[in-house]
């Protein structure tokens, strides 16, 4: 099945910028979405349609795209941003969603 | 506010079935689809399938075809996911999520703006 590729882990110090990439051949044809998962909590939508932030999501979270890769950028990382992050887009048919393998963000 | 509240954790024996519920509030239930996503221990997110409360249309991932059934009750704004013939590989946290797609091919329309809190299903003898 089609899967998007993310780095398994990213580590940054507080106040630094974290970038998490997500790549897939079909990415240029569909929007990308980013979710934050913390243990015991409901997942949260961080970015939709590539670059849009839902209300209530801090401005330090931003999304971008270049070719087959989309990127989630967390500027001025806080300790509370330590979590797993998943990208999502559509598969090659466009009619089913596909997730990345997830990236664990560690705040040193 | 928009909210999805799921039923509590379950422990099942291999071969049994489990039914998880997801009660929606804060929006018109039939205006959005409901997808089910699971996460096995130490693994990533896996989309299981989707159902439209508007017209009952559903689709399931091929690997679960024949074992999973999704349903909705619009009178109570509740979605259900039943998984049968459980094995240890089905041990996971199961999430429901509000899905932008309400019907048709859903081309490029599956994305999830609100999630339930998750239901842990443990399959063990």
GROMACS .gro file of C-alpha atoms in nm:
model
  233
    1UNK     CA    1   0.000   0.000   0.000
    2UNK     CA    2   0.105   0.357  -0.058
    3UNK     CA    3   0.281   0.517   0.235
    4UNK     CA    4   0.436   0.853   0.289
    5UNK     CA    5   0.796   0.874   0.411
    6UNK     CA    6   0.887   1.062   0.729
    7UNK     CA    7   1.207   1.058   0.938
    8UNK     CA    8   1.153   0.843   1.247
    9UNK     CA    9   1.285   1.106   1.482
   10UNK     CA   10   1.388   1.470   1.508
   11UNK     CA   11   1.557   1.630   1.808
   12UNK     CA   12   1.588   2.000   1.888
   13UNK     CA   13   1.662   2.219   2.186
   14UNK     CA   14   1.395   2.451   2.324
   15UNK     CA   15   1.366   2.770   2.122
   16UNK     CA   16   1.515   2.615   1.810
   17UNK     CA   17   1.332   2.532   1.488
   18UNK     CA   18   1.223   2.176   1.410
   19UNK     CA   19   1.153   2.065   1.055
   20UNK     CA   20   0.975   1.741   0.977
   21UNK     CA   21   0.954   1.626   0.618
   22UNK     CA   22   0.709   1.399   0.445
   23UNK     CA   23   0.753   1.271   0.092
   24UNK     CA   24   0.546   1.074  -0.157
   25UNK     CA   25   0.518   1.044  -0.532
   26UNK     CA   26   0.153   1.149  -0.532
   27UNK     CA   27   0.208   1.443  -0.302
   28UNK     CA   28   0.206   1.708  -0.577
   29UNK     CA   29  -0.150   1.607  -0.669
   30UNK     CA   30  -0.310   1.636  -0.327
   31UNK     CA   31  -0.319   1.851  -0.018
   32UNK     CA   32  -0.118   1.756   0.289
   33UNK     CA   33  -0.229   1.747   0.649
   34UNK     CA   34  -0.037   1.725   0.976
   35UNK     CA   35  -0.146   1.578   1.308
   36UNK     CA   36   0.005   1.583   1.656
   37UNK     CA   37  -0.030   1.276   1.877
   38UNK     CA   38   0.043   1.264   2.247
   39UNK     CA   39  -0.011   0.955   2.466
   40UNK     CA   40  -0.356   0.939   2.616
   41UNK     CA   41  -0.486   1.234   2.416
   42UNK     CA   42  -0.696   1.275   2.106
   43UNK     CA   43  -0.489   1.353   1.798
   44UNK     CA   44  -0.490   1.717   1.692
   45UNK     CA   45  -0.504   1.858   1.340
   46UNK     CA   46  -0.218   2.109   1.310
   47UNK     CA   47  -0.212   2.196   0.941
   48UNK     CA   48  -0.470   2.140   0.669
   49UNK     CA   49  -0.453   2.187   0.294
   50UNK     CA   50  -0.077   2.218   0.313
   51UNK     CA   51  -0.042   2.554   0.482
   52UNK     CA   52  -0.359   2.642   0.673
   53UNK     CA   53  -0.379   2.641   1.053
   54UNK     CA   54  -0.706   2.560   1.230
   55UNK     CA   55  -0.816   2.812   1.487
   56UNK     CA   56  -0.637   2.763   1.816
   57UNK     CA   57  -0.319   2.622   1.664
   58UNK     CA   58  -0.019   2.841   1.753
   59UNK     CA   59   0.152   3.035   1.476
   60UNK     CA   60   0.479   2.855   1.545
   61UNK     CA   61   0.338   2.562   1.348
   62UNK     CA   62   0.357   2.609   0.972
   63UNK     CA   63   0.343   2.395   0.660
   64UNK     CA   64   0.504   2.418   0.320
   65UNK     CA   65   0.559   2.213   0.005
   66UNK     CA   66   0.830   2.165  -0.252
   67UNK     CA   67   0.771   1.908  -0.521
   68UNK     CA   68   0.704   1.565  -0.373
   69UNK     CA   69   0.794   1.676  -0.020
   70UNK     CA   70   0.591   1.866   0.235
   71UNK     CA   71   0.739   2.007   0.552
   72UNK     CA   72   0.606   2.086   0.896
   73UNK     CA   73   0.807   2.359   1.067
   74UNK     CA   74   0.785   2.425   1.437
   75UNK     CA   75   0.950   2.757   1.518
   76UNK     CA   76   1.063   2.836   1.870
   77UNK     CA   77   0.999   2.483   1.994
   78UNK     CA   78   0.854   2.449   2.341
   79UNK     CA   79   0.885   2.151   2.574
   80UNK     CA   80   0.514   2.087   2.524
   81UNK     CA   81   0.573   2.027   2.152
   82UNK     CA   82   0.736   1.692   2.228
   83UNK     CA   83   0.503   1.448   2.053
   84UNK     CA   84   0.460   1.225   1.751
   85UNK     CA   85   0.375   1.400   1.426
   86UNK     CA   86   0.205   1.239   1.129
   87UNK     CA   87   0.155   1.367   0.780
   88UNK     CA   88  -0.141   1.258   0.572
   89UNK     CA   89  -0.239   1.297   0.213
   90UNK     CA   90  -0.422   1.089  -0.047
   91UNK     CA   91  -0.296   0.767  -0.198
   92UNK     CA   92  -0.218   0.725  -0.567
   93UNK     CA   93  -0.586   0.669  -0.649
   94UNK     CA   94  -0.677   0.987  -0.464
   95UNK     CA   95  -0.977   0.819  -0.305
   96UNK     CA   96  -0.822   0.689   0.016
   97UNK     CA   97  -0.608   0.864   0.274
   98UNK     CA   98  -0.247   0.769   0.336
   99UNK     CA   99  -0.040   0.841   0.644
  100UNK     CA  100   0.329   0.883   0.695
  101UNK     CA  101   0.506   0.654   0.938
  102UNK     CA  102   0.525   0.926   1.200
  103UNK     CA  103   0.809   1.135   1.344
  104UNK     CA  104   0.892   1.152   1.713
  105UNK     CA  105   0.992   1.506   1.806
  106UNK     CA  106   1.221   1.515   2.107
  107UNK     CA  107   1.281   1.843   2.285
  108UNK     CA  108   1.623   1.819   2.446
  109UNK     CA  109  -1.767   2.269   2.050
  110UNK     CA  110  -1.722   1.981   1.810
  111UNK     CA  111  -1.653   1.665   2.004
  112UNK     CA  112  -1.629   1.291   1.944
  113UNK     CA  113  -1.656   1.070   2.253
  114UNK     CA  114  -1.570   0.704   2.222
  115UNK     CA  115  -1.667   0.404   2.429
  116UNK     CA  116  -1.431   0.255   2.683
  117UNK     CA  117  -1.150   0.006   2.646
  118UNK     CA  118  -1.216  -0.359   2.571
  119UNK     CA  119  -1.035  -0.685   2.632
  120UNK     CA  120  -1.128  -0.964   2.394
  121UNK     CA  121  -1.018  -1.319   2.328
  122UNK     CA  122  -0.892  -1.426   1.988
  123UNK     CA  123  -1.179  -1.503   1.755
  124UNK     CA  124  -1.419  -1.268   1.931
  125UNK     CA  125  -1.572  -0.946   1.801
  126UNK     CA  126  -1.556  -0.591   1.931
  127UNK     CA  127  -1.785  -0.296   1.871
  128UNK     CA  128  -1.663   0.056   1.940
  129UNK     CA  129  -1.895   0.355   1.948
  130UNK     CA  130  -1.826   0.721   1.875
  131UNK     CA  131  -2.081   0.983   1.979
  132UNK     CA  132  -2.064   1.315   1.798
  133UNK     CA  133  -2.176   1.651   1.929
  134UNK     CA  134  -2.144   2.017   1.841
  135UNK     CA  135  -2.222   1.984   1.471
  136UNK     CA  136  -2.475   1.839   1.230
  137UNK     CA  137  -2.380   1.472   1.221
  138UNK     CA  138  -2.480   1.412   0.859
  139UNK     CA  139  -2.272   1.704   0.730
  140UNK     CA  140  -1.946   1.509   0.768
  141UNK     CA  141  -1.821   1.156   0.727
  142UNK     CA  142  -1.664   0.945   0.998
  143UNK     CA  143  -1.337   0.761   0.946
  144UNK     CA  144  -1.183   0.501   1.174
  145UNK     CA  145  -0.808   0.494   1.227
  146UNK     CA  146  -0.608   0.257   1.446
  147UNK     CA  147  -0.263   0.255   1.596
  148UNK     CA  148  -0.105  -0.070   1.705
  149UNK     CA  149   0.155  -0.059   1.984
  150UNK     CA  150   0.473   0.103   1.857
  151UNK     CA  151   0.326   0.147   1.510
  152UNK     CA  152   0.192   0.431   1.302
  153UNK     CA  153  -0.158   0.533   1.208
  154UNK     CA  154  -0.359   0.300   0.986
  155UNK     CA  155  -0.678   0.413   0.816
  156UNK     CA  156  -0.945   0.143   0.839
  157UNK     CA  157  -1.231   0.290   0.646
  158UNK     CA  158  -1.502   0.555   0.626
  159UNK     CA  159  -1.877   0.590   0.643
  160UNK     CA  160  -2.113   0.867   0.545
  161UNK     CA  161  -2.390   0.935   0.797
  162UNK     CA  162  -2.564   1.126   0.518
  163UNK     CA  163  -2.632   0.832   0.286
  164UNK     CA  164  -2.477   0.526   0.456
  165UNK     CA  165  -2.205   0.490   0.191
  166UNK     CA  166  -1.896   0.317   0.326
  167UNK     CA  167  -1.559   0.187   0.217
  168UNK     CA  168  -1.306  -0.028   0.395
  169UNK     CA  169  -0.939  -0.101   0.341
  170UNK     CA  170  -0.888  -0.424   0.153
  171UNK     CA  171  -0.706  -0.603   0.436
  172UNK     CA  172  -1.009  -0.565   0.663
  173UNK     CA  173  -1.278  -0.644   0.406
  174UNK     CA  174  -1.512  -0.910   0.543
  175UNK     CA  175  -1.411  -0.849   0.905
  176UNK     CA  176  -1.512  -0.488   0.961
  177UNK     CA  177  -1.848  -0.315   0.952
  178UNK     CA  178  -1.906   0.053   1.008
  179UNK     CA  179  -2.247   0.197   1.080
  180UNK     CA  180  -2.412   0.515   1.200
  181UNK     CA  181  -2.727   0.603   1.395
  182UNK     CA  182  -2.830   0.952   1.297
  183UNK     CA  183  -3.096   0.963   1.571
  184UNK     CA  184  -2.821   0.957   1.833
  185UNK     CA  185  -2.535   1.102   1.623
  186UNK     CA  186  -2.333   0.792   1.693
  187UNK     CA  187  -2.098   0.595   1.471
  188UNK     CA  188  -2.002   0.234   1.529
  189UNK     CA  189  -1.714   0.016   1.418
  190UNK     CA  190  -1.736  -0.361   1.458
  191UNK     CA  191  -1.435  -0.582   1.399
  192UNK     CA  192  -1.476  -0.960   1.395
  193UNK     CA  193  -1.248  -1.263   1.417
  194UNK     CA  194  -1.001  -1.072   1.629
  195UNK     CA  195  -0.636  -1.172   1.649
  196UNK     CA  196  -0.348  -1.032   1.852
  197UNK     CA  197  -0.261  -0.818   1.549
  198UNK     CA  198  -0.582  -0.623   1.612
  199UNK     CA  199  -0.458  -0.502   1.950
  200UNK     CA  200  -0.451  -0.127   1.903
  201UNK     CA  201  -0.596   0.209   1.995
  202UNK     CA  202  -0.895   0.273   1.772
  203UNK     CA  203  -0.988   0.631   1.686
  204UNK     CA  204  -1.290   0.777   1.515
  205UNK     CA  205  -1.237   1.103   1.330
  206UNK     CA  206  -1.461   1.354   1.161
  207UNK     CA  207  -1.395   1.331   0.790
  208UNK     CA  208  -1.447   1.608   0.538
  209UNK     CA  209  -1.586   1.362   0.282
  210UNK     CA  210  -1.961   1.306   0.296
  211UNK     CA  211  -2.004   1.087  -0.012
  212UNK     CA  212  -1.910   1.009  -0.370
  213UNK     CA  213  -1.553   0.917  -0.466
  214UNK     CA  214  -1.405   1.137  -0.194
  215UNK     CA  215  -1.123   1.223  -0.433
  216UNK     CA  216  -0.870   1.414  -0.227
  217UNK     CA  217  -1.130   1.482   0.042
  218UNK     CA  218  -1.036   1.253   0.327
  219UNK     CA  219  -0.893   1.453   0.613
  220UNK     CA  220  -0.972   1.468   0.982
  221UNK     CA  221  -1.030   1.786   1.178
  222UNK     CA  222  -1.159   1.632   1.501
  223UNK     CA  223  -1.070   1.300   1.662
  224UNK     CA  224  -1.213   1.091   1.941
  225UNK     CA  225  -1.005   1.020   2.248
  226UNK     CA  226  -0.930   0.666   2.135
  227UNK     CA  227  -1.042   0.323   2.253
  228UNK     CA  228  -0.785   0.063   2.349
  229UNK     CA  229  -0.879  -0.282   2.227
  230UNK     CA  230  -0.664  -0.561   2.364
  231UNK     CA  231  -0.685  -0.908   2.214
  232UNK     CA  232  -0.538  -1.169   2.440
  233UNK     CA  233  -0.606  -1.526   2.539
   0.00000   0.00000   0.00000
